[in-house]
CSV table of C-alpha atoms in Angstrom, one decimal:
chain,number,residue,atom,x,y,z
Y,1,MET,CA,0.0,0.0,0.0
Y,2,LYS,CA,1.3,3.5,-0.9
Y,3,LYS,CA,2.6,5.3,2.2
Y,4,ALA,CA,2.3,9.1,2.8
Y,5,GLN,CA,3.3,11.4,5.5
Y,6,LEU,CA,1.3,14.1,7.3
Y,7,VAL,CA,2.5,16.8,9.7
Y,8,LEU,CA,0.1,18.3,12.2
Y,9,VAL,CA,0.7,21.7,13.9
Y,10,PRO,CA,-1.8,22.2,16.8
Y,11,SER,CA,-1.9,25.2,19.1
Y,12,PRO,CA,-0.6,24.4,22.7
Y,13,GLY,CA,-4.1,24.8,24.3
Y,14,ILE,CA,-5.2,21.5,25.8
Y,15,GLY,CA,-8.4,21.4,23.7
Y,16,HIS,CA,-6.5,22.1,20.5
Y,17,LEU,CA,-3.8,19.5,21.2
Y,18,VAL,CA,-6.2,16.7,22.3
Y,19,SER,CA,-8.5,17.3,19.4
Y,20,ALA,CA,-5.7,17.2,16.9
Y,21,ILE,CA,-4.3,14.0,18.3
Y,22,GLU,CA,-7.7,12.4,18.2
Y,23,PHE,CA,-7.9,13.4,14.5
Y,24,ALA,CA,-4.6,11.7,13.9
Y,25,LYS,CA,-5.7,8.5,15.6
Y,26,ARG,CA,-9.0,8.4,13.7
Y,27,LEU,CA,-7.2,8.9,10.4
Y,28,LEU,CA,-4.8,6.0,11.2
Y,29,ASP,CA,-7.7,3.8,12.3
Y,30,GLN,CA,-9.3,4.3,8.9
Y,31,ASP,CA,-6.1,4.2,6.8
Y,32,ASP,CA,-2.8,2.9,8.3
Y,33,SER,CA,-0.8,3.9,5.3
Y,34,PHE,CA,-0.2,7.3,6.8
Y,35,LEU,CA,2.9,8.2,8.8
Y,36,ILE,CA,1.9,11.1,11.1
Y,37,THR,CA,4.1,13.6,12.9
Y,38,VAL,CA,2.7,16.0,15.5
Y,39,LEU,CA,4.8,19.1,16.2
Y,40,VAL,CA,4.3,19.9,19.8
Y,41,ILE,CA,4.5,23.5,21.1
Y,42,ILE,CA,5.0,23.0,24.8
Y,43,ARG,CA,5.8,26.4,26.1
Y,44,GLY,CA,2.4,28.0,25.6
Y,45,PRO,CA,1.6,31.6,26.2
Y,46,PHE,CA,-0.4,30.6,29.4
Y,47,GLY,CA,2.9,29.6,31.1
Y,48,PRO,CA,4.0,26.4,32.8
Y,49,ASP,CA,0.6,25.2,33.7
Y,50,THR,CA,0.0,24.7,30.0
Y,51,ASP,CA,3.2,22.6,29.8
Y,52,THR,CA,1.9,20.4,32.6
Y,53,SER,CA,-1.4,19.7,31.0
Y,54,ASN,CA,0.2,19.2,27.6
Y,55,GLN,CA,2.7,16.8,29.0
Y,56,SER,CA,-0.1,14.8,30.6
Y,57,VAL,CA,-1.6,14.3,27.2
Y,58,LEU,CA,1.7,13.1,25.7
Y,59,THR,CA,2.0,10.5,28.5
Y,60,THR,CA,-0.9,8.7,26.9
Y,61,ILE,CA,0.3,9.0,23.3
Y,62,ASP,CA,-0.4,6.6,20.5
Y,63,THR,CA,2.8,4.9,19.5
Y,64,ARG,CA,1.7,5.1,15.8
Y,65,ILE,CA,2.3,8.9,15.9
Y,66,GLN,CA,5.7,10.6,16.0
Y,67,TYR,CA,5.9,13.6,18.3
Y,68,ILE,CA,8.5,16.4,17.9
Y,69,THR,CA,8.7,19.0,20.5
Y,70,LEU,CA,9.7,22.4,19.1
Y,71,PRO,CA,12.2,24.7,20.9
Y,72,LYS,CA,11.0,27.6,23.0
Y,73,VAL,CA,10.5,30.9,21.4
Y,74,THR,CA,10.4,34.4,22.9
Y,75,PRO,CA,6.8,35.4,23.6
Y,76,PRO,CA,5.5,38.4,21.6
Y,77,ASP,CA,5.9,41.9,23.0
Y,78,LEU,CA,2.1,42.4,23.2
Y,79,ASP,CA,-0.3,42.8,26.1
Y,80,PRO,CA,-2.2,39.5,26.3
Y,81,PHE,CA,-5.1,41.1,28.1
Y,82,ARG,CA,-5.8,43.5,25.3
Y,83,SER,CA,-6.4,40.7,22.8
Y,84,PRO,CA,-5.6,37.2,23.9
Y,85,GLU,CA,-6.3,35.8,20.5
Y,86,ASN,CA,-4.0,38.2,18.7
Y,87,TYR,CA,-1.3,37.4,21.3
Y,88,VAL,CA,-1.7,33.7,20.7
Y,89,THR,CA,-1.7,34.0,16.9
Y,90,SER,CA,1.5,36.1,17.1
Y,91,PHE,CA,3.0,33.6,19.4
Y,92,MET,CA,2.2,30.8,16.9
Y,93,GLU,CA,3.5,32.8,13.9
Y,94,ALA,CA,6.9,33.1,15.7
Y,95,HIS,CA,7.2,29.3,15.3
Y,96,LYS,CA,7.2,29.4,11.5
Y,97,PRO,CA,11.0,29.0,11.1
Y,98,LEU,CA,11.0,26.1,13.7
Y,99,VAL,CA,8.1,24.3,11.9
Y,100,LYS,CA,9.9,24.6,8.6
Y,101,ASP,CA,13.1,23.3,10.1
Y,102,ALA,CA,11.3,20.4,11.8
Y,103,VAL,CA,9.5,19.4,8.5
Y,104,VAL,CA,12.7,19.6,6.4
Y,105,ASN,CA,15.3,18.1,8.8
Y,106,HIS,CA,13.2,15.8,11.0
Y,107,VAL,CA,10.5,14.6,8.6
Y,108,MET,CA,11.5,14.9,5.0
Y,109,SER,CA,15.2,14.1,5.5
Y,110,LYS,CA,14.4,11.0,7.5
Y,111,SER,CA,12.2,9.2,5.0
Y,112,SER,CA,11.6,9.0,1.3
Y,113,VAL,CA,7.9,8.8,1.9
Y,114,PRO,CA,6.3,12.0,0.5
Y,115,VAL,CA,4.7,14.6,2.8
Y,116,VAL,CA,1.3,15.0,1.3
Y,117,GLY,CA,0.0,17.6,3.8
Y,118,LEU,CA,0.7,20.1,6.5
Y,119,VAL,CA,-2.4,20.2,8.8
Y,120,VAL,CA,-2.6,23.4,10.8
Y,121,ASP,CA,-5.2,24.5,13.4
Y,122,LEU,CA,-7.1,27.7,14.0
Y,123,PHE,CA,-4.2,29.8,15.4
Y,124,CYS,CA,-1.6,28.4,13.1
Y,125,ALA,CA,-3.0,29.6,9.8
Y,126,SER,CA,0.3,31.4,9.1
Y,127,MET,CA,1.9,28.0,8.8
Y,128,ILE,CA,0.2,27.8,5.4
Y,129,ASP,CA,3.2,29.9,4.3
Y,130,VAL,CA,5.5,27.1,5.3
Y,131,ALA,CA,3.5,24.6,3.3
Y,132,ASN,CA,3.6,26.8,0.3
Y,133,GLU,CA,7.4,27.3,0.6
Y,134,LEU,CA,7.9,23.5,0.7
Y,135,GLY,CA,5.4,22.7,-2.0
Y,136,ILE,CA,3.2,20.8,0.3
Y,137,SER,CA,-0.6,21.0,0.4
Y,138,SER,CA,-2.1,22.7,3.5
Y,139,TYR,CA,-5.2,21.7,5.4
Y,140,VAL,CA,-6.9,23.5,8.3
Y,141,TYR,CA,-8.0,21.4,11.2
Y,142,PHE,CA,-10.8,23.3,12.9
Y,143,ALA,CA,-11.6,22.0,16.4
Y,144,SER,CA,-14.7,24.2,16.8
Y,145,SER,CA,-18.1,24.1,15.1
Y,146,ALA,CA,-18.9,24.3,11.4
Y,147,ALA,CA,-21.1,27.3,12.2
Y,148,PHE,CA,-18.2,29.2,13.8
Y,149,LEU,CA,-16.0,28.2,10.8
Y,150,GLY,CA,-18.7,29.7,8.5
Y,151,LEU,CA,-18.7,32.9,10.6
Y,152,LEU,CA,-14.9,33.3,10.3
Y,153,LEU,CA,-15.0,32.6,6.5
Y,154,TYR,CA,-17.6,35.4,6.3
Y,155,LEU,CA,-15.5,38.0,8.0
Y,156,PRO,CA,-13.3,39.0,5.0
Y,157,THR,CA,-16.6,39.7,3.0
Y,158,ARG,CA,-17.9,41.8,5.9
Y,159,GLN,CA,-14.6,43.6,6.2
Y,160,GLU,CA,-14.9,44.8,2.6
Y,161,GLN,CA,-18.5,45.9,3.2
Y,162,VAL,CA,-18.2,47.5,6.7
Y,163,GLY,CA,-14.5,47.9,7.4
Y,164,ILE,CA,-14.6,47.8,11.3
Y,165,GLU,CA,-15.2,45.3,14.1
Y,166,PHE,CA,-18.6,44.4,15.4
Y,167,LYS,CA,-20.3,46.4,18.2
Y,168,GLU,CA,-22.7,45.0,20.8
Y,169,THR,CA,-25.3,47.5,19.6
Y,170,ASP,CA,-25.2,46.2,16.0
Y,171,PRO,CA,-28.4,44.7,14.6
Y,172,ASP,CA,-28.8,40.9,14.4
Y,173,LEU,CA,-26.4,39.4,12.0
Y,174,ILE,CA,-27.7,37.4,9.0
Y,175,VAL,CA,-25.1,34.9,8.1
Y,176,SER,CA,-25.7,31.7,6.0
Y,177,CYS,CA,-24.1,29.3,8.5
Y,178,PHE,CA,-26.7,30.0,11.2
Y,179,ALA,CA,-30.4,29.2,10.8
Y,180,LYS,CA,-31.5,32.1,12.8
Y,181,PRO,CA,-30.3,35.8,13.0
Y,182,VAL,CA,-27.3,36.1,15.4
Y,183,PRO,CA,-27.5,38.8,18.1
Y,184,ALA,CA,-24.4,40.8,18.4
Y,185,ARG,CA,-24.3,40.2,22.2
Y,186,VAL,CA,-23.5,36.5,21.6
Y,187,LEU,CA,-20.6,37.1,19.2
Y,188,PRO,CA,-17.1,36.1,20.4
Y,189,SER,CA,-15.4,38.9,22.3
Y,190,VAL,CA,-12.6,38.8,19.8
Y,191,LEU,CA,-14.9,40.1,17.1
Y,192,LEU,CA,-15.8,43.1,19.3
Y,193,ASN,CA,-12.1,43.7,20.0
Y,194,LYS,CA,-10.5,47.0,18.7
Y,195,ASP,CA,-7.0,46.0,19.8
Y,196,GLY,CA,-6.1,43.6,17.0
Y,197,GLY,CA,-8.5,40.8,17.8
Y,198,TYR,CA,-11.0,41.4,15.1
Y,199,THR,CA,-8.4,42.1,12.5
Y,200,CYS,CA,-6.5,38.9,13.6
Y,201,PHE,CA,-9.6,36.7,13.1
Y,202,GLU,CA,-10.6,38.4,9.8
Y,203,ASN,CA,-7.2,37.5,8.5
Y,204,LEU,CA,-7.6,33.9,9.7
Y,205,GLY,CA,-10.8,33.7,7.7
Y,206,ARG,CA,-8.9,35.0,4.7
Y,207,ARG,CA,-6.1,32.5,5.1
Y,208,PHE,CA,-8.4,29.5,5.6
Y,209,ARG,CA,-9.6,30.0,2.0
Y,210,GLU,CA,-6.0,29.3,0.8
Y,211,ALA,CA,-6.0,25.8,2.2
Y,212,LYS,CA,-6.7,22.7,0.0
Y,213,GLY,CA,-9.3,21.6,2.5
Y,214,ILE,CA,-10.8,22.3,5.9
Y,215,VAL,CA,-11.4,19.4,8.4
Y,216,VAL,CA,-14.0,20.1,11.1
Y,217,ASN,CA,-14.6,18.3,14.3
Y,218,SER,CA,-18.4,18.0,13.8
Y,219,TYR,CA,-20.9,15.8,12.0
Y,220,VAL,CA,-23.5,16.5,9.4
Y,221,GLU,CA,-26.4,15.3,11.5
Y,222,LEU,CA,-25.6,18.0,14.1
Y,223,GLU,CA,-24.8,20.9,11.8
Y,224,SER,CA,-26.6,20.2,8.6
Y,225,HIS,CA,-27.5,23.9,8.1
Y,226,ALA,CA,-24.0,25.1,8.5
Y,227,VAL,CA,-22.5,22.3,6.4
Y,228,SER,CA,-24.9,23.0,3.5
Y,229,SER,CA,-23.8,26.7,3.6
Y,230,PHE,CA,-20.3,25.7,2.4
Y,231,LEU,CA,-21.6,24.3,-0.8
Y,232,VAL,CA,-21.7,27.8,-2.2
Y,233,GLY,CA,-18.6,28.6,-4.2
Y,234,GLY,CA,-15.4,30.1,-2.9
Y,235,THR,CA,-14.8,27.8,0.1
Y,236,PRO,CA,-12.3,25.0,0.1
Y,237,PRO,CA,-13.8,21.5,0.5
Y,238,VAL,CA,-15.1,21.0,4.1
Y,239,TYR,CA,-14.8,17.6,5.7
Y,240,THR,CA,-16.9,17.0,8.8
Y,241,VAL,CA,-15.2,14.0,10.4
Y,242,GLY,CA,-16.4,14.2,14.1
Y,243,PRO,CA,-17.1,13.8,16.8
Y,244,LEU,CA,-13.4,13.3,17.5
Y,245,LEU,CA,-13.3,12.4,21.2
Y,246,ASN,CA,-10.9,10.7,23.7
Y,247,VAL,CA,-13.7,8.3,24.6
Y,248,ASN,CA,-11.5,5.8,26.4
Y,249,GLY,CA,-9.2,8.4,28.0
Y,250,HIS,CA,-8.8,8.6,31.8
Y,251,GLY,CA,-8.3,12.4,32.3
Y,252,LEU,CA,-5.9,14.9,30.9
Y,253,MET,CA,-4.5,17.0,33.7
Y,254,GLY,CA,-1.9,14.5,35.0
Y,255,SER,CA,-0.8,15.8,38.4
Y,256,LYS,CA,-4.2,17.2,39.1
Y,257,SER,CA,-5.9,13.8,38.8
Y,258,ASP,CA,-5.3,12.8,42.5
Y,259,GLY,CA,-9.0,13.3,43.3
Y,260,HIS,CA,-10.2,11.3,40.3
Y,261,GLY,CA,-10.8,8.2,42.3
Y,262,LYS,CA,-12.7,10.0,45.0
Y,263,ILE,CA,-15.0,11.6,42.4
Y,264,MET,CA,-15.8,8.3,40.7
Y,265,GLU,CA,-16.4,6.6,44.0
Y,266,TRP,CA,-18.8,9.3,45.1
Y,267,LEU,CA,-20.7,9.0,41.8
Y,268,ASP,CA,-20.9,5.3,42.3
Y,269,ASP,CA,-22.8,5.9,45.5
Y,270,GLN,CA,-25.4,8.1,43.8
Y,271,PRO,CA,-28.7,7.0,42.3
Y,272,GLU,CA,-28.9,6.6,38.5
Y,273,LYS,CA,-29.6,9.8,36.6
Y,274,SER,CA,-29.7,12.0,39.7
Y,275,VAL,CA,-26.7,14.3,39.5
Y,276,VAL,CA,-26.1,17.6,37.8
Y,277,PHE,CA,-22.4,18.1,36.9
Y,278,LEU,CA,-20.9,21.6,36.8
Y,279,CYS,CA,-17.6,22.1,35.0
Y,280,PHE,CA,-16.2,25.1,33.1
Y,281,GLY,CA,-13.2,23.9,31.2
Y,282,SER,CA,-9.5,24.3,31.6
Y,283,ILE,CA,-9.7,28.2,31.7
Y,284,GLY,CA,-13.1,28.9,33.2
Y,285,ARG,CA,-13.3,30.3,36.7
Y,286,PHE,CA,-15.5,32.7,38.7
Y,287,ARG,CA,-15.0,35.5,41.1
Y,288,GLU,CA,-16.1,34.8,44.7
Y,289,ALA,CA,-19.5,36.6,44.4
Y,290,GLN,CA,-20.5,34.4,41.5
Y,291,VAL,CA,-19.3,31.2,43.2
Y,292,LYS,CA,-21.6,32.0,46.2
Y,293,GLU,CA,-24.6,32.5,43.9
Y,294,ILE,CA,-23.9,29.1,42.2
Y,295,ALA,CA,-23.8,27.5,45.6
Y,296,LEU,CA,-27.1,29.0,46.7
Y,297,GLY,CA,-28.7,28.1,43.4
Y,298,LEU,CA,-27.6,24.5,43.7
Y,299,GLU,CA,-29.2,24.4,47.2
Y,300,GLN,CA,-32.4,25.9,45.9
Y,301,SER,CA,-32.6,23.4,43.0
Y,302,GLY,CA,-32.8,20.4,45.4
Y,303,HIS,CA,-30.8,18.2,43.1
Y,304,ARG,CA,-27.6,16.2,43.7
Y,305,PHE,CA,-24.6,17.9,42.3
Y,306,LEU,CA,-20.9,17.4,41.4
Y,307,TRP,CA,-19.2,20.8,41.1
Y,308,SER,CA,-15.7,21.6,39.8
Y,309,VAL,CA,-14.6,24.8,41.4
Y,310,ARG,CA,-11.3,26.4,40.1
Y,311,LYS,CA,-9.3,29.2,41.7
Y,312,PRO,CA,-8.6,32.2,39.5
Y,313,PRO,CA,-5.0,33.2,38.9
Y,314,PRO,CA,-3.7,36.3,40.7
Y,315,GLU,CA,-5.0,39.6,39.2
Y,316,GLY,CA,-2.9,40.6,36.2
Y,317,HIS,CA,-1.5,37.1,35.6
Y,318,PHE,CA,-2.1,35.5,32.2
Y,319,ALA,CA,-2.3,31.9,33.5
Y,320,LEU,CA,-4.6,28.9,34.0
Y,321,PRO,CA,-6.8,28.5,37.1
Y,322,SER,CA,-5.6,26.2,39.9
Y,323,ASP,CA,-7.3,24.1,42.6
Y,324,TYR,CA,-8.3,25.6,46.0
Y,325,SER,CA,-6.6,24.1,49.1
Y,326,ASN,CA,-9.7,25.0,51.1
Y,327,PHE,CA,-13.1,25.4,49.4
Y,328,GLU,CA,-14.5,27.1,52.5
Y,329,GLU,CA,-12.6,30.3,51.7
Y,330,VAL,CA,-14.8,30.9,48.7
Y,331,LEU,CA,-18.1,29.1,49.5
Y,332,PRO,CA,-21.0,30.4,51.7
Y,333,ASP,CA,-20.7,29.7,55.4
Y,334,GLY,CA,-22.0,26.2,56.2
Y,335,PHE,CA,-22.6,25.2,52.5
Y,336,LEU,CA,-20.4,22.1,52.6
Y,337,GLU,CA,-22.0,20.9,55.8
Y,338,ARG,CA,-25.5,21.5,54.6
Y,339,THR,CA,-25.0,19.7,51.3
Y,340,LYS,CA,-22.6,16.9,52.4
Y,341,ASN,CA,-25.2,14.2,51.7
Y,342,VAL,CA,-26.3,15.4,48.2
Y,343,GLY,CA,-23.3,17.2,46.7
Y,344,MET,CA,-19.5,17.0,46.1
Y,345,VAL,CA,-17.3,20.1,45.5
Y,346,CYS,CA,-14.0,19.2,43.8
Y,347,GLY,CA,-11.1,20.8,41.9
Y,348,TRP,CA,-10.2,19.5,38.5
Y,349,ALA,CA,-12.5,16.7,37.3
Y,350,PRO,CA,-12.1,14.0,34.6
Y,351,GLN,CA,-15.0,15.4,32.5
Y,352,MET,CA,-15.4,12.6,29.9
Y,353,GLN,CA,-15.4,9.9,32.5
Y,354,VAL,CA,-17.9,11.9,34.7
Y,355,LEU,CA,-20.3,12.4,31.7
Y,356,ALA,CA,-20.2,8.7,31.0
Y,357,HIS,CA,-21.3,7.8,34.5
Y,358,LYS,CA,-24.8,6.5,35.0
Y,359,ALA,CA,-25.5,8.9,37.8
Y,360,ILE,CA,-25.1,12.0,35.6
Y,361,LYS,CA,-28.3,13.5,34.2
Y,362,GLY,CA,-27.4,17.2,33.5
Y,363,PHE,CA,-24.3,19.3,32.7
Y,364,VAL,CA,-23.8,23.0,33.4
Y,365,SER,CA,-21.1,23.8,31.0
Y,366,HIS,CA,-19.0,26.6,29.5
Y,367,CYS,CA,-20.0,25.4,26.1
Y,368,GLY,CA,-16.5,24.7,24.7
Y,369,TRP,CA,-16.9,22.7,21.5
Y,370,ASN,CA,-15.2,19.6,22.9
Y,371,SER,CA,-17.5,19.7,25.9
Y,372,ILE,CA,-20.6,20.0,23.7
Y,373,LEU,CA,-19.5,17.0,21.7
Y,374,GLU,CA,-18.8,15.0,24.8
Y,375,SER,CA,-22.1,15.8,26.4
Y,376,LEU,CA,-24.0,14.8,23.2
Y,377,TRP,CA,-22.0,11.6,22.8
Y,378,HIS,CA,-23.2,10.5,26.3
Y,379,GLY,CA,-26.7,12.0,25.8
Y,380,VAL,CA,-26.4,14.5,28.7
Y,381,PRO,CA,-28.3,17.8,28.2
Y,382,ILE,CA,-26.3,21.0,28.7
Y,383,VAL,CA,-27.2,24.1,30.6
Y,384,THR,CA,-25.3,26.9,28.9
Y,385,TRP,CA,-22.9,29.1,30.8
Y,386,PRO,CA,-20.4,30.4,28.2
Y,387,MET,CA,-17.2,32.0,29.5
Y,388,HIS,CA,-14.8,33.1,26.7
Y,389,ALA,CA,-13.6,32.4,23.1
Y,390,GLU,CA,-16.5,31.3,20.8
Y,391,GLN,CA,-18.5,29.8,23.6
Y,392,GLN,CA,-21.3,32.5,23.5
Y,393,ILE,CA,-22.1,31.7,19.9
Y,394,ASN,CA,-21.8,27.9,20.6
Y,395,ALA,CA,-24.4,28.4,23.3
Y,396,PHE,CA,-26.7,30.4,21.0
Y,397,GLN,CA,-26.4,27.7,18.4
Y,398,MET,CA,-27.2,24.9,20.8
Y,399,VAL,CA,-30.2,26.7,22.4
Y,400,GLU,CA,-31.7,28.8,19.5
Y,401,ASP,CA,-30.6,27.1,16.3
Y,402,LEU,CA,-30.7,23.5,17.4
Y,403,GLY,CA,-32.9,23.4,20.5
Y,404,ILE,CA,-30.6,20.8,22.2
Y,405,ALA,CA,-29.6,22.8,25.3
Y,406,VAL,CA,-31.2,24.6,28.2
Y,407,GLU,CA,-30.4,28.3,28.5
Y,408,MET,CA,-28.9,29.7,31.7
Y,409,THR,CA,-27.1,32.5,29.9
Y,410,LEU,CA,-26.0,33.0,26.3
Y,411,ASP,CA,-23.9,36.2,26.7
Y,412,TYR,CA,-22.0,35.8,30.0
Y,413,ARG,CA,-18.3,36.8,29.7
Y,414,MET,CA,-15.7,35.7,32.1
Y,415,ARG,CA,-14.2,39.2,32.6
Y,416,SER,CA,-17.6,40.9,32.9
Y,417,ASP,CA,-19.2,42.2,36.1
Y,418,ASN,CA,-22.5,40.4,35.3
Y,419,LEU,CA,-23.8,38.2,38.1
Y,420,VAL,CA,-26.1,35.2,37.4
Y,421,LEU,CA,-28.3,35.0,40.4
Y,422,ALA,CA,-29.2,31.9,42.4
Y,423,ASP,CA,-32.9,31.8,41.4
Y,424,LYS,CA,-32.0,31.7,37.7
Y,425,ILE,CA,-29.4,29.0,38.4
Y,426,ALA,CA,-31.9,26.9,40.3
Y,427,ARG,CA,-34.6,27.2,37.6
Y,428,SER,CA,-32.2,26.2,34.8
Y,429,VAL,CA,-30.9,23.2,36.7
Y,430,LYS,CA,-34.4,22.0,37.4
Y,431,CYS,CA,-35.3,22.4,33.7
Y,432,ALA,CA,-32.3,20.4,32.6
Y,433,MET,CA,-33.1,17.6,35.1
Y,434,GLU,CA,-36.6,17.1,33.8
Y,435,GLU,CA,-37.2,13.4,33.0
Y,436,ASP,CA,-39.0,13.8,29.6
Y,437,GLY,CA,-38.2,17.3,28.5
Y,438,GLU,CA,-38.0,18.2,24.8
Y,439,VAL,CA,-34.3,19.0,25.1
Y,440,ARG,CA,-33.6,15.6,26.7
Y,441,ILE,CA,-35.4,13.8,23.9
Y,442,LYS,CA,-33.5,15.7,21.2
Y,443,VAL,CA,-30.2,15.1,22.9
Y,444,LYS,CA,-30.8,11.4,23.1
Y,445,ALA,CA,-31.4,11.3,19.4
Y,446,MET,CA,-28.3,13.4,18.7
Y,447,SER,CA,-26.3,11.0,20.9
Y,448,GLU,CA,-27.3,8.1,18.7
Y,449,ALA,CA,-26.6,10.1,15.5
Y,450,SER,CA,-23.1,11.0,16.8
Y,451,ARG,CA,-22.2,7.3,17.3
Y,452,LYS,CA,-23.6,6.3,13.9
Y,453,ALA,CA,-21.7,9.1,12.1
Y,454,VAL,CA,-18.2,7.7,13.0
Y,455,MET,CA,-19.1,4.0,12.2
Y,456,GLU,CA,-18.4,2.4,8.9
Y,457,GLY,CA,-21.2,3.7,6.5
Y,458,GLY,CA,-21.7,6.8,8.7
Y,459,SER,CA,-21.4,10.4,7.4
Y,460,SER,CA,-18.2,11.2,9.2
Y,461,PHE,CA,-16.6,7.9,8.2
Y,462,ALA,CA,-17.4,8.7,4.6
Y,463,ALA,CA,-16.1,12.3,4.9
Y,464,LEU,CA,-12.8,11.1,6.3
Y,465,GLY,CA,-12.6,8.6,3.4
Y,466,ASP,CA,-13.0,11.6,1.0
Y,467,LEU,CA,-10.4,13.5,2.8
Y,468,ILE,CA,-7.9,10.6,2.5
Y,469,LYS,CA,-8.5,10.3,-1.2
Y,470,ASP,CA,-7.9,14.0,-1.6
Y,471,MET,CA,-4.7,13.8,0.4
Y,472,LEU,CA,-3.4,10.9,-1.6
Y,473,SER,CA,-4.4,12.2,-5.0
């Protein structure tokens, strides 16, 4: 069988790295003629905590994949708080010479097998230049939704028409990748950013059109409207090959997994379909006033709960949250004692394993795309609480476009002063925990569709086959 090499360049964020590795594994499962190399950027702009989480992923690596860790680069001389996305994109662009060197001297020179593609993710679009210089086809691996991809691809057209970033007072946006008009208040913060963020993403949308193809971690059954919008000319072929999930994984945060066993033991002691799980991703965290409202809301809801509470980094530090040494310093007085028979408060939690547990019935989530796919895979309805990145528009899509999530909030932003009150939290949790609610019925059907999509004969299996043919042509 003809062999071919692929090189993947994911961003250092844990969601980007895990998703890219899952794509590589799925590709090899379907066609083992590929030799795949992943270029790992360890020293992320979020500091050493990013290194720890990334290293924990690499301890569970697939031996079929070669990993090359790139040398450290000097971070860009930019304020990460003014535009985190622009900062990260600039950080990734600084790796271009290192990526080219790795491909030439550690991939091409080590084997006569041709390199048929350089696969780059969202923040690595500048690496398309490296592919062009080496005469290699470039592909974008997009770890978010097809709808969000469509929005980015629309930005260059909008820029020609309007010429400035969005404002929250703008009228609802009509864009072909969403079934309903999109309120400006749910647009990602980066598209409202005057400090380089909007311009950065508009440029990404422009660069994506230069790729030979775009691979999306989604499936047609979930996003049929968005996928059909790509059939109009001017867009490279889009391959929906998801959901790409670490289904058999056992957690990703390495040194932070000490409490894993206690969490799973506690869940084992709970009745089936009785627990609401609250978890807000690797970056999500709340200030103390909001933590107290969540606690009061959970008490009011009357439901059993498992709640992952993370400690914000010190003010002014661009870093990941950590675990509290003592939860009582942030929770209401007496909360842990009053809820000890119905709830568990923890630090980091192994999300995929928790969602798979028979005790879980609802999921209050930040609406990161990986988390949405995981919840749908396990048939657990989401209560939307977006925090940052594209999560507001993900929440809008799940609630308004698709009707497969319960709205807590669509426009919450992590750095805002907005406070979601306990009464609203309690109502939303109760709604999600309804036995035969419409959302639960739809989520169950979508769970079955997600599993069929990746099986032989399924839509994503077929799309991956088409991608393989394109790469080898």
